Short mmCIF file of C-alpha atoms in Angstrom, two decimals:
data_model
loop_
_atom_site.label_atom_id
_atom_site.label_comp_id
_atom_site.label_asym_id
_atom_site.label_seq_id
_atom_site.Cartn_x
_atom_site.Cartn_y
_atom_site.Cartn_z
CA MET M 20 94.48 -165.73 125.83
CA ALA M 21 96.10 -167.60 122.92
CA MET M 22 94.53 -165.15 120.46
CA LYS M 23 95.94 -162.12 122.39
CA LEU M 24 99.38 -163.73 122.52
CA ARG M 25 99.39 -164.40 118.77
CA LEU M 26 98.26 -160.81 118.13
CA SER M 27 101.01 -159.38 120.34
CA LEU M 28 103.65 -161.50 118.62
CA ALA M 29 102.35 -160.43 115.25
CA MET M 30 102.55 -156.74 116.19
CA PHE M 31 106.07 -157.25 117.52
CA ALA M 32 107.14 -158.95 114.31
CA PHE M 33 105.52 -156.19 112.27
CA SER M 34 107.35 -153.52 114.22
CA MET M 35 110.66 -155.20 113.60
CA SER M 36 110.19 -155.49 109.85
CA ALA M 37 107.85 -152.69 108.73
CA PRO M 38 109.15 -149.26 107.68
CA ILE M 39 108.88 -146.33 110.11
CA TRP M 40 105.88 -144.75 108.33
CA ALA M 41 103.97 -148.03 108.61
CA GLN M 42 104.80 -148.39 112.31
CA GLU M 43 103.53 -144.83 112.98
CA ALA M 44 100.31 -145.51 111.09
CA ALA M 45 99.69 -148.69 113.07
CA THR M 46 100.34 -146.90 116.36
CA ALA M 47 97.97 -144.07 115.42
CA ALA M 48 95.27 -146.60 114.57
CA VAL M 49 95.26 -148.11 118.06
CA ALA M 50 96.03 -144.91 120.07
CA PRO M 51 93.00 -143.04 121.46
CA ALA M 52 92.27 -139.69 119.92
CA ALA M 53 93.34 -136.67 121.94
CA ALA M 54 89.76 -135.45 122.00
CA ASP M 55 88.69 -138.68 123.71
CA VAL M 56 91.05 -138.12 126.67
CA ALA M 57 89.57 -135.91 129.43
CA PRO M 58 92.06 -133.36 130.79
CA VAL M 59 93.02 -133.67 134.44
CA GLU M 60 91.88 -130.59 136.31
CA ALA M 61 93.77 -129.28 139.34
CA VAL M 62 91.73 -129.49 142.52
CA VAL M 63 91.95 -126.28 144.55
CA ALA M 64 90.88 -126.60 148.17
CA ALA M 65 88.39 -123.99 149.33
CA PRO M 66 89.81 -121.56 151.93
CA VAL M 67 88.99 -122.51 155.49
CA ASP M 68 87.61 -119.78 157.74
CA PRO M 69 89.67 -119.93 160.97
CA MET M 70 86.61 -118.81 162.93
CA VAL M 71 84.98 -122.17 162.23
CA ALA M 72 87.49 -123.82 164.58
CA VAL M 73 87.24 -120.91 167.02
CA ASN M 74 83.46 -121.12 167.22
CA ALA M 75 83.73 -124.87 167.76
CA ALA M 76 86.16 -124.19 170.62
CA PHE M 77 83.72 -121.66 172.10
CA ALA M 78 80.99 -124.29 171.92
CA GLU M 79 83.18 -126.70 173.89
CA LEU M 80 83.92 -123.96 176.42
CA ALA M 81 80.20 -123.40 176.90
CA LYS M 82 79.71 -127.11 177.64
CA ALA M 83 82.24 -127.02 180.48
CA LYS M 84 81.02 -126.69 184.05
CA PRO M 85 81.18 -123.31 185.81
CA GLY M 86 84.73 -122.69 186.95
CA ASP M 87 85.96 -124.05 190.27
CA ALA M 88 88.13 -121.39 191.93
CA GLN M 89 89.76 -123.90 194.27
CA ALA M 90 90.78 -126.15 191.39
CA GLY M 91 91.82 -123.08 189.43
CA ALA M 92 94.24 -121.96 192.15
CA GLY M 93 96.51 -124.90 191.40
CA LYS M 94 96.14 -124.58 187.64
CA ALA M 95 96.89 -120.84 187.78
CA ALA M 96 100.24 -121.43 189.47
CA MET M 97 101.92 -121.40 186.05
CA CYS M 98 100.56 -117.87 185.52
CA ALA M 99 102.17 -116.47 188.67
CA ALA M 100 105.60 -115.72 187.19
CA CYS M 101 104.14 -112.99 184.97
CA HIS M 102 100.75 -112.17 186.46
CA GLY M 103 101.43 -112.62 190.18
CA LEU M 104 100.10 -115.27 192.56
CA ASP M 105 96.90 -113.30 193.14
CA GLY M 106 96.69 -111.85 189.65
CA ASN M 107 98.26 -108.50 190.57
CA SER M 108 101.31 -108.40 188.33
CA ALA M 109 104.26 -106.29 189.42
CA ASP M 110 105.39 -105.48 185.88
CA ALA M 111 103.19 -103.24 183.70
CA MET M 112 104.20 -105.37 180.73
CA TYR M 113 101.82 -108.04 182.01
CA PRO M 114 98.14 -107.33 182.75
CA LYS M 115 96.56 -107.66 186.14
CA LEU M 116 94.11 -110.56 186.08
CA ALA M 117 92.74 -110.13 189.60
CA GLY M 118 89.01 -109.48 189.61
CA GLN M 119 88.64 -110.33 185.93
CA HIS M 120 85.43 -112.12 184.92
CA GLU M 121 85.69 -115.88 184.49
CA GLY M 122 83.95 -115.71 181.12
CA TYR M 123 86.33 -113.10 179.77
CA THR M 124 89.50 -114.87 180.95
CA SER M 125 88.42 -118.25 179.57
CA ARG M 126 87.42 -116.64 176.25
CA GLN M 127 90.81 -114.96 175.88
CA LEU M 128 92.62 -118.21 176.65
CA THR M 129 90.57 -119.86 173.90
CA LEU M 130 91.53 -117.12 171.44
CA PHE M 131 95.21 -117.54 172.35
CA LYS M 132 94.97 -121.31 171.89
CA GLN M 133 93.32 -120.88 168.48
CA SER M 134 95.95 -118.25 167.47
CA VAL M 135 93.32 -115.62 166.73
CA ARG M 136 94.82 -113.53 169.49
CA GLN M 137 98.49 -113.94 168.67
CA ASN M 138 101.11 -114.11 171.39
CA ALA M 139 103.81 -116.78 171.34
CA ILE M 140 104.11 -117.02 175.13
CA MET M 141 100.37 -117.25 175.74
CA PHE M 142 99.95 -119.74 172.92
CA GLY M 143 102.45 -122.00 174.64
CA PHE M 144 100.64 -121.80 177.98
CA SER M 145 97.13 -122.15 176.55
CA ALA M 146 97.87 -124.96 174.09
CA GLY M 147 97.63 -127.66 176.75
CA LEU M 148 94.55 -126.30 178.51
CA ALA M 149 91.18 -128.01 178.25
CA PRO M 150 88.02 -125.86 178.33
CA GLN M 151 87.42 -126.83 181.97
CA ASP M 152 90.96 -125.73 182.88
CA MET M 153 90.30 -122.34 181.31
CA ARG M 154 87.10 -121.87 183.26
CA ASP M 155 88.73 -122.94 186.52
CA ILE M 156 91.63 -120.52 186.03
CA GLY M 157 89.17 -117.76 185.18
CA ALA M 158 87.14 -118.53 188.31
CA TYR M 159 90.24 -118.32 190.50
CA PHE M 160 91.32 -114.90 189.25
CA ALA M 161 87.72 -113.65 189.48
CA THR M 162 87.84 -114.22 193.25
CA GLN M 163 90.98 -112.10 193.69
CA LYS M 164 90.87 -108.35 194.37
CA ILE M 165 92.72 -106.01 192.05
CA GLN M 166 95.08 -103.47 193.59
CA ALA M 167 94.52 -100.13 191.88
CA GLY M 168 97.39 -97.73 191.28
CA ILE M 169 97.56 -93.92 191.20
CA ALA M 170 96.54 -91.82 188.22
CA ASP M 171 98.86 -89.16 186.78
CA GLU M 172 97.75 -85.68 187.92
CA SER M 173 100.47 -83.73 186.11
CA LEU M 174 99.52 -80.98 183.66
CA ILE M 175 99.75 -81.37 179.89
CA SER M 176 102.38 -78.89 178.69
CA ASN M 177 102.44 -79.65 174.96
CA GLU M 178 101.92 -76.31 173.17
CA PHE M 179 100.10 -77.97 170.29
CA SER M 180 97.78 -80.11 172.39
CA PRO M 181 94.06 -79.24 172.50
CA HIS M 182 94.26 -80.30 176.15
CA LYS M 183 97.15 -77.98 177.11
CA GLY M 184 97.00 -76.95 180.76
CA GLN M 185 94.64 -79.75 181.78
CA ARG M 186 95.57 -82.59 184.11
CA ILE M 187 96.24 -85.87 182.32
CA VAL M 188 93.82 -87.72 184.61
CA ASP M 189 91.05 -85.18 183.88
CA VAL M 190 91.36 -85.66 180.12
CA GLY M 191 91.15 -89.41 180.63
CA ALA M 192 88.18 -89.10 183.01
CA LYS M 193 86.24 -86.96 180.54
CA LEU M 194 86.67 -89.46 177.70
CA TYR M 195 86.04 -92.47 179.92
CA ARG M 196 82.85 -91.07 181.40
CA GLY M 197 81.47 -89.02 178.52
CA GLY M 198 83.31 -89.94 175.32
CA ASP M 199 83.37 -87.44 172.46
CA ALA M 200 80.19 -87.55 170.39
CA ALA M 201 81.56 -85.14 167.77
CA ARG M 202 84.28 -87.67 166.89
CA GLY M 203 82.15 -90.77 167.29
CA ILE M 204 83.91 -91.87 170.49
CA PRO M 205 81.53 -93.55 172.95
CA ALA M 206 82.00 -93.29 176.70
CA CYS M 207 84.17 -96.18 177.91
CA MET M 208 81.94 -96.63 180.94
CA ALA M 209 78.99 -97.50 178.70
CA CYS M 210 80.50 -100.98 178.40
CA HIS M 211 83.03 -101.12 181.22
CA GLY M 212 80.99 -99.46 183.97
CA PRO M 213 81.60 -96.34 186.12
CA SER M 214 84.20 -98.11 188.27
CA GLY M 215 85.71 -100.12 185.42
CA HIS M 216 84.33 -103.47 186.58
CA GLY M 217 82.91 -104.29 183.15
CA MET M 218 80.01 -106.71 182.85
CA PRO M 219 79.83 -110.39 183.83
CA GLY M 220 80.41 -112.60 180.83
CA PRO M 221 82.99 -112.92 178.06
CA THR M 222 82.55 -109.58 176.29
CA TYR M 223 83.20 -106.55 178.51
CA PRO M 224 86.25 -106.99 180.77
CA SER M 225 87.06 -105.38 184.07
CA ILE M 226 89.66 -102.68 183.38
CA GLY M 227 89.61 -100.51 186.50
CA GLY M 228 92.97 -100.53 188.32
CA GLN M 229 94.83 -101.96 185.31
CA HIS M 230 98.46 -100.90 184.75
CA ALA M 231 98.53 -97.69 182.70
CA GLY M 232 101.42 -99.12 180.68
CA TYR M 233 99.53 -102.26 179.76
CA ALA M 234 96.29 -100.40 179.01
CA ALA M 235 98.14 -97.98 176.71
CA ALA M 236 99.90 -100.86 174.94
CA ALA M 237 96.56 -102.61 174.41
CA LEU M 238 94.89 -99.48 172.99
CA ASN M 239 97.87 -98.86 170.69
CA ARG M 240 97.70 -102.48 169.54
CA PHE M 241 94.03 -101.98 168.66
CA LYS M 242 94.87 -98.73 166.87
CA ALA M 243 97.66 -100.30 164.80
CA THR M 244 95.68 -103.37 163.70
CA PRO M 245 95.97 -103.61 159.89
CA LEU M 246 93.04 -104.32 157.59
CA GLY M 247 92.57 -108.03 157.07
CA ALA M 248 94.22 -108.98 160.36
CA LEU M 249 93.03 -112.28 161.80
CA GLU M 250 92.09 -110.56 165.07
CA LEU M 251 89.36 -108.64 163.24
CA LYS M 252 87.48 -111.92 162.88
CA ASP M 253 86.66 -111.45 166.56
CA PRO M 254 83.78 -108.92 166.64
CA VAL M 255 84.66 -107.80 170.17
CA TYR M 256 88.21 -106.96 169.06
CA ALA M 257 86.90 -105.17 165.97
CA VAL M 258 84.81 -102.77 168.11
CA MET M 259 87.90 -101.69 170.05
CA VAL M 260 89.90 -101.22 166.84
CA ASP M 261 87.31 -98.72 165.61
CA ILE M 262 87.29 -96.78 168.89
CA ALA M 263 91.07 -96.71 169.36
CA ALA M 264 91.57 -95.42 165.81
CA ARG M 265 89.76 -92.21 166.82
CA LEU M 266 91.99 -91.51 169.83
CA SER M 267 95.19 -89.47 169.75
CA ASP M 268 98.33 -90.86 171.35
CA GLU M 269 97.95 -88.29 174.13
CA GLU M 270 94.36 -89.36 174.79
CA ILE M 271 95.38 -93.01 174.94
CA LEU M 272 97.90 -92.16 177.66
CA ALA M 273 95.30 -90.08 179.52
CA ILE M 274 92.64 -92.81 179.50
CA SER M 275 95.21 -95.40 180.54
CA SER M 276 96.35 -93.24 183.45
CA TYR M 277 92.76 -92.72 184.57
CA LEU M 278 92.17 -96.48 184.45
CA GLU M 279 95.15 -97.21 186.67
CA GLY M 280 93.66 -95.16 189.49
CA LEU M 281 90.05 -96.21 188.84
CA HIS M 282 88.49 -98.33 191.56
CA ASN M 283 85.30 -98.90 193.47
CA ARG M 284 85.17 -96.39 196.33
CA ALA M 285 83.54 -98.97 198.62
CA ASP M 286 86.51 -101.30 198.05
CA ALA M 287 88.93 -98.53 199.02
CA GLN M 288 86.97 -97.74 202.19
CA SER M 289 86.85 -101.39 203.25
CA THR M 290 90.60 -101.68 202.72
CA ALA M 291 91.29 -98.52 204.72
CA THR M 292 89.32 -99.76 207.74
CA GLN M 293 91.13 -103.08 207.92
CA PRO M 294 93.55 -103.38 210.90
#
């Protein structure tokens, strides 16, 4: 310690009395060479795939118990303002949820919560839901019966339309039931079923009886999805983007109209026989 103190005092005294060139030489002698100092490299964080969090959320959803419709009735009360108490919304701006599969509803709520499916209102409602809540809400709406509307039977009058003179509902029915192989459009019923009930599970929703306005808005949203959109990370969404891109605006309206009137004939008969 005494040696270091004497050395420091000596250097101080030298700096006070030595000429500038001598001070610079002394400093250079004790300073490390530039080559000996490793440059500090900027650390760039690797991009995080948002689907990592989404897949983790799906895994948690799968761990939840099957939905409890009775518990879901209370939890779904917050949905009633837009979607109706029984899932039959009065406004075509909001989809009918009645009869929708539990798996599909809970999956969509997860996508809203993870902001893959982007909607500010639905993000707010889904943000506080646990996986079990989502399954319970889905189970409740699955027990409700959708109320189908009436398809548009008016004739297409557009002079430039390839469907001129045909009924709108017939154009929609043809595409829904048979597609258009020449344009690579599959039949909608291949995934959604003849009566539009879809398939149990999270992938193929029930769409029969849905508001024509909502169905058209959904198809147009698929059609307008830009390349690189976050929604395309969802493979189910990506399939619909490809199909919708092949449809004309007129065909989207026709399919949507057909969907609004689509229902299971047995359901209609049972309703008609009720007192």
